[in-house]
mmCIF file of C-alpha atoms in Angstrom:
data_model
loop_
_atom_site.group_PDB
_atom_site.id
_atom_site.type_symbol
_atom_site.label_atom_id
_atom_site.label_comp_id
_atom_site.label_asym_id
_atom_site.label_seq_id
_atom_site.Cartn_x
_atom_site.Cartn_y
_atom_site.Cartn_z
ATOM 1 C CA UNK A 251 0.000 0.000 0.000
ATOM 2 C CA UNK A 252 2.754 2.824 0.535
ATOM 3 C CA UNK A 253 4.306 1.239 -2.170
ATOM 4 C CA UNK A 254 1.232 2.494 -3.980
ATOM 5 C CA UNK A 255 0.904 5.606 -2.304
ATOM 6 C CA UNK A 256 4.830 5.987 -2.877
ATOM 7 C CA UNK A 257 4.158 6.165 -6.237
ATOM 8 C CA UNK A 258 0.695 7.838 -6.246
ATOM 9 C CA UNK A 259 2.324 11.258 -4.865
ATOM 10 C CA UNK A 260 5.200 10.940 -7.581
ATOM 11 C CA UNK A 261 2.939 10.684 -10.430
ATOM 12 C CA UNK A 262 0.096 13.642 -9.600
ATOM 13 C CA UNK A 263 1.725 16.121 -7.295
ATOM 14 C CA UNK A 264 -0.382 17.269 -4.816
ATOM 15 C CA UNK A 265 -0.137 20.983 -5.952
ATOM 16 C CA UNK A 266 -1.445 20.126 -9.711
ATOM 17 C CA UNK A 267 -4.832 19.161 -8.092
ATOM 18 C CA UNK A 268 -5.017 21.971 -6.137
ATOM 19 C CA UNK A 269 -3.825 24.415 -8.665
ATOM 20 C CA UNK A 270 -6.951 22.437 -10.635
ATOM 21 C CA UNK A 271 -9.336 23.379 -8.162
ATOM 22 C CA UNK A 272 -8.039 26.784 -7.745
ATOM 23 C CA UNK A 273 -8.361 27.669 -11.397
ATOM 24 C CA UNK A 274 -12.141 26.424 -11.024
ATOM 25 C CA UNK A 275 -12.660 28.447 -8.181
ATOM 26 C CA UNK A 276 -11.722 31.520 -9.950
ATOM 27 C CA UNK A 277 -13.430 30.648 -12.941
ATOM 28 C CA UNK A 278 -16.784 30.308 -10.423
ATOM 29 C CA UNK A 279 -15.623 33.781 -9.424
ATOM 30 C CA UNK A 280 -14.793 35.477 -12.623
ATOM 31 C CA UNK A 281 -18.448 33.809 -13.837
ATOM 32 C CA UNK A 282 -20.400 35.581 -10.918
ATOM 33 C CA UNK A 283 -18.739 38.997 -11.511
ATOM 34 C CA UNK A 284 -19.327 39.297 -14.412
ATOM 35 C CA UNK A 285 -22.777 37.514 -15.454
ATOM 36 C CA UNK A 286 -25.871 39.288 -14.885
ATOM 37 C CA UNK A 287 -28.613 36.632 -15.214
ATOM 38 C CA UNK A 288 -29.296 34.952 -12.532
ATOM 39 C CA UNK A 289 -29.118 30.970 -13.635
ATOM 40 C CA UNK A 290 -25.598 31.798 -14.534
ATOM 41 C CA UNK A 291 -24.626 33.121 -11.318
ATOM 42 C CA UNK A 292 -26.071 29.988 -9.886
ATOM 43 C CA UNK A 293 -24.090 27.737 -11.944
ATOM 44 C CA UNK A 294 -21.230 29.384 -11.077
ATOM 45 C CA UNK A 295 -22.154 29.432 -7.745
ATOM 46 C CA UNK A 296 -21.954 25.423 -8.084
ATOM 47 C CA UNK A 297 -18.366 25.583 -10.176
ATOM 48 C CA UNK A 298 -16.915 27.113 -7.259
ATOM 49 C CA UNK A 299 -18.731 24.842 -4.262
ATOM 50 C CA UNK A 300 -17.392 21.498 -6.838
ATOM 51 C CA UNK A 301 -13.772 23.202 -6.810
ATOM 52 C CA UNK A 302 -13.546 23.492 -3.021
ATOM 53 C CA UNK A 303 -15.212 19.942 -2.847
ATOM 54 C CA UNK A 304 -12.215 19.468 -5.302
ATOM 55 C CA UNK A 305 -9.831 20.560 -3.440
ATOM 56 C CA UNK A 306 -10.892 18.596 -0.417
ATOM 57 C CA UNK A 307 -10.684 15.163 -2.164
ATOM 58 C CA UNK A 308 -7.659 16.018 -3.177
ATOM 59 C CA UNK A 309 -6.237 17.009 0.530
ATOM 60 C CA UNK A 310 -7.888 13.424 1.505
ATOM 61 C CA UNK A 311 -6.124 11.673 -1.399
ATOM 62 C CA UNK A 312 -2.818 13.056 -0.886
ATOM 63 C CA UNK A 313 -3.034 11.804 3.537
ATOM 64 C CA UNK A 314 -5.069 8.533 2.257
ATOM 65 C CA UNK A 315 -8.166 10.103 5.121
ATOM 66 C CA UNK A 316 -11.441 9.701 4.056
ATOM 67 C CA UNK A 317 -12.315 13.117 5.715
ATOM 68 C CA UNK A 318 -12.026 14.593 2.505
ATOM 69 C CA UNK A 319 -14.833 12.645 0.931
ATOM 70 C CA UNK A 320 -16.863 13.024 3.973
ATOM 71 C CA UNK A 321 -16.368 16.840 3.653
ATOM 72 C CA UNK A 322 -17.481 16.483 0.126
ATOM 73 C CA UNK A 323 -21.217 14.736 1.111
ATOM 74 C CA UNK A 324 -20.938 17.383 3.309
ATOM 75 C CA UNK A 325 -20.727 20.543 0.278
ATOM 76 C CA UNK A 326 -23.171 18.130 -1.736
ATOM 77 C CA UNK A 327 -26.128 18.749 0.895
ATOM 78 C CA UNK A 328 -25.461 22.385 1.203
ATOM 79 C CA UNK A 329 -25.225 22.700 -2.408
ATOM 80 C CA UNK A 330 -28.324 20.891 -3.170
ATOM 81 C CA UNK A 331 -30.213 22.917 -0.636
ATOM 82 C CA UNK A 332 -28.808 26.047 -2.145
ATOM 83 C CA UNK A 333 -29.853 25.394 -5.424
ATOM 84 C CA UNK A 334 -33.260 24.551 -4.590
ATOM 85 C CA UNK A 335 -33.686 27.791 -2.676
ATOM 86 C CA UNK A 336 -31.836 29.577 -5.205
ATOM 87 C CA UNK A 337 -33.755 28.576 -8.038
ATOM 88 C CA UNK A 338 -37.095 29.026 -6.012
ATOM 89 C CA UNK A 339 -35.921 33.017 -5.244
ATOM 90 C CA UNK A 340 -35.083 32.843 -9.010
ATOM 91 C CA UNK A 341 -38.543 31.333 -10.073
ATOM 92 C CA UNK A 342 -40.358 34.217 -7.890
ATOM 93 C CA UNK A 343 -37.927 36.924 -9.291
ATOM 94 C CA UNK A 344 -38.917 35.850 -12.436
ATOM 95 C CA UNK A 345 -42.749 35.747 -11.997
ATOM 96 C CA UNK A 346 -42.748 38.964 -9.918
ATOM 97 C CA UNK A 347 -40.428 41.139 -12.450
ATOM 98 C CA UNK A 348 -40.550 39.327 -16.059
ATOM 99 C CA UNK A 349 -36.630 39.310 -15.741
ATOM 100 C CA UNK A 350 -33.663 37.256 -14.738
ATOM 101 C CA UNK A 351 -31.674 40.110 -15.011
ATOM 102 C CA UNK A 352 -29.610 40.588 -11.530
ATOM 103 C CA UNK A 353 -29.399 44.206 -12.312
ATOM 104 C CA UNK A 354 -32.896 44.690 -12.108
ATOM 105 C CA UNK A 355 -33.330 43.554 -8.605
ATOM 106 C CA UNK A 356 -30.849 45.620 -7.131
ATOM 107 C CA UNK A 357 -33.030 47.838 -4.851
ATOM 108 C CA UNK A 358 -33.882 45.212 -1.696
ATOM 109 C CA UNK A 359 -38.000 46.730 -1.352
ATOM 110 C CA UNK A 360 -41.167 45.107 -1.217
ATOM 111 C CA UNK B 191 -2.560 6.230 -15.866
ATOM 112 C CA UNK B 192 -1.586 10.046 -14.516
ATOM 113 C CA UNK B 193 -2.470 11.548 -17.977
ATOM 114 C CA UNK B 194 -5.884 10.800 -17.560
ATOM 115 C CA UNK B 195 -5.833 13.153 -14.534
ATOM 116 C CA UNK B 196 -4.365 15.742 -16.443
ATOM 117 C CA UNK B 197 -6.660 15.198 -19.556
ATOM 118 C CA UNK B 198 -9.669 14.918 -17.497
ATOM 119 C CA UNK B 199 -8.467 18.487 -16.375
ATOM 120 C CA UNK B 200 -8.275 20.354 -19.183
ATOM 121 C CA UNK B 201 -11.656 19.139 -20.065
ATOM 122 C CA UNK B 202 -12.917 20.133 -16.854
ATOM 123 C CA UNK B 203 -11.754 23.625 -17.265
ATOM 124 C CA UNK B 204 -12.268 23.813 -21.162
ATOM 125 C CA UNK B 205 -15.918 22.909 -20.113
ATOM 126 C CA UNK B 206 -16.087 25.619 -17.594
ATOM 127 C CA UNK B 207 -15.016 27.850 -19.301
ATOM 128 C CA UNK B 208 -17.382 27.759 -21.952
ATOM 129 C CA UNK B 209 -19.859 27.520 -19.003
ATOM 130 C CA UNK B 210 -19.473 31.149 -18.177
ATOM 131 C CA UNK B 211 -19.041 32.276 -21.850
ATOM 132 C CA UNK B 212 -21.791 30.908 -23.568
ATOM 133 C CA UNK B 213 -25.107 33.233 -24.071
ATOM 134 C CA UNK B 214 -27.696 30.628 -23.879
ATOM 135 C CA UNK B 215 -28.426 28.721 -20.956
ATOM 136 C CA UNK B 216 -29.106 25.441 -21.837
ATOM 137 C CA UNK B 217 -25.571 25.923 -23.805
ATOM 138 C CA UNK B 218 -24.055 26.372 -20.810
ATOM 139 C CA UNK B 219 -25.593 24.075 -18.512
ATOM 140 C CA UNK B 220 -24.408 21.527 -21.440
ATOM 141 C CA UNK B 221 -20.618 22.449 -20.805
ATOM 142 C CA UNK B 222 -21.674 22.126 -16.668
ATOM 143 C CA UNK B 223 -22.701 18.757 -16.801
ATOM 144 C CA UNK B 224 -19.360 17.407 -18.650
ATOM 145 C CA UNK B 225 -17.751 19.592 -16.330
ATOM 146 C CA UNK B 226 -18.878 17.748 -13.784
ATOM 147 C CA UNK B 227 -18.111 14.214 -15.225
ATOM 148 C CA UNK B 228 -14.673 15.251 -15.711
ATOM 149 C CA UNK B 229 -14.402 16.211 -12.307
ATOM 150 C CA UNK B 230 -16.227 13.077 -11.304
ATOM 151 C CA UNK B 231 -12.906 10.694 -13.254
ATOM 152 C CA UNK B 232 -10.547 13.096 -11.664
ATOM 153 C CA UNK B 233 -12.004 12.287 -8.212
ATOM 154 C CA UNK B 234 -11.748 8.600 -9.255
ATOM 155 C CA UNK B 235 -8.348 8.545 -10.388
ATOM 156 C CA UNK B 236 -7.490 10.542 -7.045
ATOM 157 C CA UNK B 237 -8.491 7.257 -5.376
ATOM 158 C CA UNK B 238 -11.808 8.286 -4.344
ATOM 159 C CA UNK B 239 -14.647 6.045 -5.899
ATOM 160 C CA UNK B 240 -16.988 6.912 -3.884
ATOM 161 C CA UNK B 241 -16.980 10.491 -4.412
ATOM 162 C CA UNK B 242 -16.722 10.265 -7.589
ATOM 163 C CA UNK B 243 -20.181 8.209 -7.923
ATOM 164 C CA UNK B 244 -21.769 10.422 -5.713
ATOM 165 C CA UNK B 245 -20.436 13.488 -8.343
ATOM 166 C CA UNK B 246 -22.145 11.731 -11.045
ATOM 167 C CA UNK B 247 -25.215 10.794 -9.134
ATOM 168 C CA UNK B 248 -26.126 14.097 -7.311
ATOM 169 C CA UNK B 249 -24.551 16.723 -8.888
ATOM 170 C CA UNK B 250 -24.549 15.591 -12.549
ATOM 171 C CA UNK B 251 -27.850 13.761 -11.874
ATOM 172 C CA UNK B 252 -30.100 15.561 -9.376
ATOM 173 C CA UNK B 253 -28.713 18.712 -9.189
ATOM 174 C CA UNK B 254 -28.705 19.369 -12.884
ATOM 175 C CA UNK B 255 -32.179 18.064 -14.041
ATOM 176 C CA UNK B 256 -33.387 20.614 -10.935
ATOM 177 C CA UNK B 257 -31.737 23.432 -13.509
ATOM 178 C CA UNK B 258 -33.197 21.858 -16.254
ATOM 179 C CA UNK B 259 -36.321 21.605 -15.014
ATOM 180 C CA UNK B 260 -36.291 25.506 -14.090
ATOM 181 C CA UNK B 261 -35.004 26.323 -18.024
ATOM 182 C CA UNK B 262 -38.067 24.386 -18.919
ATOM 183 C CA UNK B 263 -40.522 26.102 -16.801
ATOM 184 C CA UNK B 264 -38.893 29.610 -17.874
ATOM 185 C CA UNK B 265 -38.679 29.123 -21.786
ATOM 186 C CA UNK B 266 -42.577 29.072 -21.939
ATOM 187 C CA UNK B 267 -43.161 31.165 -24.571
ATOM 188 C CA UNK B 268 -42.962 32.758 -27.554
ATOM 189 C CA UNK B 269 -39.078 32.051 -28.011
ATOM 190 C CA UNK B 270 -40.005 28.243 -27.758
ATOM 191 C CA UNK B 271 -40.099 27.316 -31.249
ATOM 192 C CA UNK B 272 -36.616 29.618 -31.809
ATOM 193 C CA UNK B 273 -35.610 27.173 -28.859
ATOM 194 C CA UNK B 274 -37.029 24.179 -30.253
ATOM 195 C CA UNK B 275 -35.030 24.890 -34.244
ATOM 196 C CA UNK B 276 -32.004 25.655 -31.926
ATOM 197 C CA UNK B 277 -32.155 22.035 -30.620
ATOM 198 C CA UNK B 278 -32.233 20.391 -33.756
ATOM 199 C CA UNK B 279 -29.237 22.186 -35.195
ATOM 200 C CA UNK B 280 -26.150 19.961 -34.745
ATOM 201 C CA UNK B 281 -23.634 22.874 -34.002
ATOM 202 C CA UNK B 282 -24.664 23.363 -30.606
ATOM 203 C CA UNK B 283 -24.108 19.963 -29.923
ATOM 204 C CA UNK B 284 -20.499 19.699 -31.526
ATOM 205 C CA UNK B 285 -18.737 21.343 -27.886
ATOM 206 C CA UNK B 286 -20.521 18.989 -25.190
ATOM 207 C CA UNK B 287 -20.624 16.162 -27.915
ATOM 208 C CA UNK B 288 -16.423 16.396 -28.315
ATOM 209 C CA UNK B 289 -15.710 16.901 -24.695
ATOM 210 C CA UNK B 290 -17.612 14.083 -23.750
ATOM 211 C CA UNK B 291 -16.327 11.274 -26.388
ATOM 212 C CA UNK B 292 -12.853 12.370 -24.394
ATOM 213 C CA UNK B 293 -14.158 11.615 -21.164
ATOM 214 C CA UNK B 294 -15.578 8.790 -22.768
ATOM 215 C CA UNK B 295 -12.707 7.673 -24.338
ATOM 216 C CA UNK B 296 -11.049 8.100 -21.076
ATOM 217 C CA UNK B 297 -13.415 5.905 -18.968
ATOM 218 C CA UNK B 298 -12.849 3.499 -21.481
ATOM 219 C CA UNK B 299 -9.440 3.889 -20.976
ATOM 220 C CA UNK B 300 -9.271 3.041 -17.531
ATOM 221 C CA UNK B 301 -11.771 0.226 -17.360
ATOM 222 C CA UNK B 302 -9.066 -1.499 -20.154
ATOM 223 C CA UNK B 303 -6.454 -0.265 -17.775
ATOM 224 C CA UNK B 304 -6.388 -3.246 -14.553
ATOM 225 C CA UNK B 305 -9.324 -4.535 -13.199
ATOM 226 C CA UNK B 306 -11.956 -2.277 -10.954
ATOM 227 C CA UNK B 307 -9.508 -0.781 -8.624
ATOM 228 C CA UNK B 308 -7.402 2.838 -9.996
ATOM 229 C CA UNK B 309 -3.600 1.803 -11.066
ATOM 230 C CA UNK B 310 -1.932 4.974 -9.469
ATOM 231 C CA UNK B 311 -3.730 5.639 -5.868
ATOM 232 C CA UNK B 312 -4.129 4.518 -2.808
ATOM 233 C CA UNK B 313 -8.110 3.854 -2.260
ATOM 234 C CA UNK B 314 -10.192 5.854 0.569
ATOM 235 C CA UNK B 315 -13.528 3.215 -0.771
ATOM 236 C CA UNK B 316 -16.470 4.233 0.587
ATOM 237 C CA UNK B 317 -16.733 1.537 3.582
ATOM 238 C CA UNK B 318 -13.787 3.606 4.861
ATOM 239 C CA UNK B 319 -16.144 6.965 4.001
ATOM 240 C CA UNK B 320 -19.419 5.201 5.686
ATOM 241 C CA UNK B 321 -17.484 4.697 9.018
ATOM 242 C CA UNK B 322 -15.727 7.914 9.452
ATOM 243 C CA UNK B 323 -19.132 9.690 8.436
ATOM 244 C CA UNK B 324 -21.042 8.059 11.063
ATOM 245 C CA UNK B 325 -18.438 8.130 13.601
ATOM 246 C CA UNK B 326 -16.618 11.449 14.353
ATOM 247 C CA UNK B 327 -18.800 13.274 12.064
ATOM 248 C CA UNK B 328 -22.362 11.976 13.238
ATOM 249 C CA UNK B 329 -23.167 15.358 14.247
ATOM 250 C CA UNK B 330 -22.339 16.923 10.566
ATOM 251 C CA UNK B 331 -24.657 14.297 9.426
ATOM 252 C CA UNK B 332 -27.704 15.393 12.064
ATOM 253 C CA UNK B 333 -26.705 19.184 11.167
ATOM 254 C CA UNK B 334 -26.765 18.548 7.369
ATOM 255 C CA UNK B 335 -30.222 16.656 7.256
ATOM 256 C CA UNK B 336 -31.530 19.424 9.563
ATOM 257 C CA UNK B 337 -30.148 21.749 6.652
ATOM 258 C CA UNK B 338 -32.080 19.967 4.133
ATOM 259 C CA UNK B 339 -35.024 20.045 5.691
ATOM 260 C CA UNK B 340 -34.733 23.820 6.569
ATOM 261 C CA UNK B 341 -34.040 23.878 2.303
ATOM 262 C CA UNK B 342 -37.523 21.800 1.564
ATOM 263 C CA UNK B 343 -38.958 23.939 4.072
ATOM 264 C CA UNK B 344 -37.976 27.228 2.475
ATOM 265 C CA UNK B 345 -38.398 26.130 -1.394
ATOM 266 C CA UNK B 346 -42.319 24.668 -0.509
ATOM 267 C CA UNK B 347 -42.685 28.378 1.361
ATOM 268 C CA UNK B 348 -41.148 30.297 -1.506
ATOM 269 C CA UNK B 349 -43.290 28.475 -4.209
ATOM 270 C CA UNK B 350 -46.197 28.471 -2.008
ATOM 271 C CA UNK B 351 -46.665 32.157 -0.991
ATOM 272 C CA UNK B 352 -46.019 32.673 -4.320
ATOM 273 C CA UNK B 353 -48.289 30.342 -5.823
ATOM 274 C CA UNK B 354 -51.283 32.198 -3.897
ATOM 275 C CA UNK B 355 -49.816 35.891 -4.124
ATOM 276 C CA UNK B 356 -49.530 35.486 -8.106
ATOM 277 C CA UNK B 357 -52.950 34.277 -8.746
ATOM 278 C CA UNK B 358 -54.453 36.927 -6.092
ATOM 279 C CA UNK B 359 -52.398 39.396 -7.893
ATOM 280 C CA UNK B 360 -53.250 38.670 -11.518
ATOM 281 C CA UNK B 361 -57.057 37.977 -10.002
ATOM 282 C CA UNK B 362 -57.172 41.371 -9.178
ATOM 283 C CA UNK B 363 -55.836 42.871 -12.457
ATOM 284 C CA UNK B 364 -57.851 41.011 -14.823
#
């Protein structure tokens, strides 16, 4: 098994997964700045919660823990419970103003 | 076996990328969903079966049809059939379509490779998952399902109120 793991850690460095899920994350980021409709920012809302689930995995991999798959169930549930409220907010947004446009909800009234 | 990390990569951030370019949103949740697969064989080369299943099965799976089912419930209308011809044409398909034969390819790849287990990682399977999850983390478990609940909760609420509000509303204006 070290053997294995030996030769695990020599063939994918630790720091090419994480530089995979940090080049994710900002491409979550970089999507929410600069979209304006709404689904969009969601999905890139769930680029960025998969990259830090990524980037967990990969900590677990690299100390052969299972912590880091636990964490990801973990950003799974909270991500599925975010969407689901998200795209309920967005469904209402879209019913009340005719728009997914984030602009046009920027004033928090009534 | 480590190029298939490094493939699976690229297409996982090829995919992405397009995901926040693209105008149309069924476009883009397209590129998500290989995205997501890619991420899922990166997972499972990392050693991490289980993870990578449940990638595929909630994220790709349940998460994804709940987007698609709000793209359904929004295109309603009179941009429908401009949908609809956009569908049929085979350019939109070419992106996802290409991306996915390589993860395909890939999966392929592996399965050829040795066997079930990954060549090039030590396994964390998911008996090893199960016990830690109910062990040290039972309370992350109680806390999450409360946080599920407190989602249902919310979404029925938000659809609910308005549900009545919009029918009261348009009652009143007609």
């Amino acid at each position: 098994m070290t053997m294995r793991t030996a030769e695990a850690i020599a063939a994918i460095p630790m720091h090419h997964g994480l530089m995979l899920a940090a080049i994710l994350f900002a491409l979550g980021v970089i999507g929410v700045l600069v979209r304006r409709n709404l689904i969009f920012i969601l999905m890139s809302i769930e680029i960025m919660l998969n990259a830090a689930g990524l980037a967990f995995v990969v900590a677990g991999a690299r100390w052969e823990q299972a912590d880091g798959q636990v964490m990801l169930i973990f950003i799974l549930a909270v991500a599925a419970v975010e969407v689901s409220v998200g795209l309920a907010l967005l469904l209402l947004l879209h019913r009340r103003f005719q728009t997914l446009d984030a602009d046009a909800v920027s004033k928090m009234r009534g | 076996m480590e190029f298939t990390f490094y493939l699976s990569g690229a297409i996982a951030i090829a995919a992405t990328l397009m995901v926040i370019v693209r105008l149309s949103a069924v476009h883009a949740l397209l590129y998500l969903i290989v995205s997501l697969l890619a991420v899922a064989i990166v997972f499972y080369v990392l050693g991490a079966p289980f993870a990578a299943a449940l990638e595929v099965i909630i994220y790709a799976g349940a998460i994804m049809v709940l987007f698609v089912f709000v793209m359904m419930m929004l295109n309603l209308g009179k941009t429908a059939a401009a949908k609809e011809r956009d569908w049929l044409n085979p350019g939109m398909w070419a992106g996802p379509a290409v991306l996915a034969a390589l993860l395909l390819a890939e999966l392929l790849y592996i399965l050829m490779q040795d066997g079930s287990t990954p060549a090039s990682a030590a396994v964390v399977d998911a008996k090893a998952v199960g016990i830690i999850l109910f062990g040290p983390y039972l309370l992350g478990v109680e806390l999450a399902s409360l946080l599920l609940l407190a989602g249902l909760v919310g979404a029925c609420h938000l659809g609910w109120y308005e549900g009545r509000r919009g029918n009261g509303h348009d009652h009143e204006n007609g």
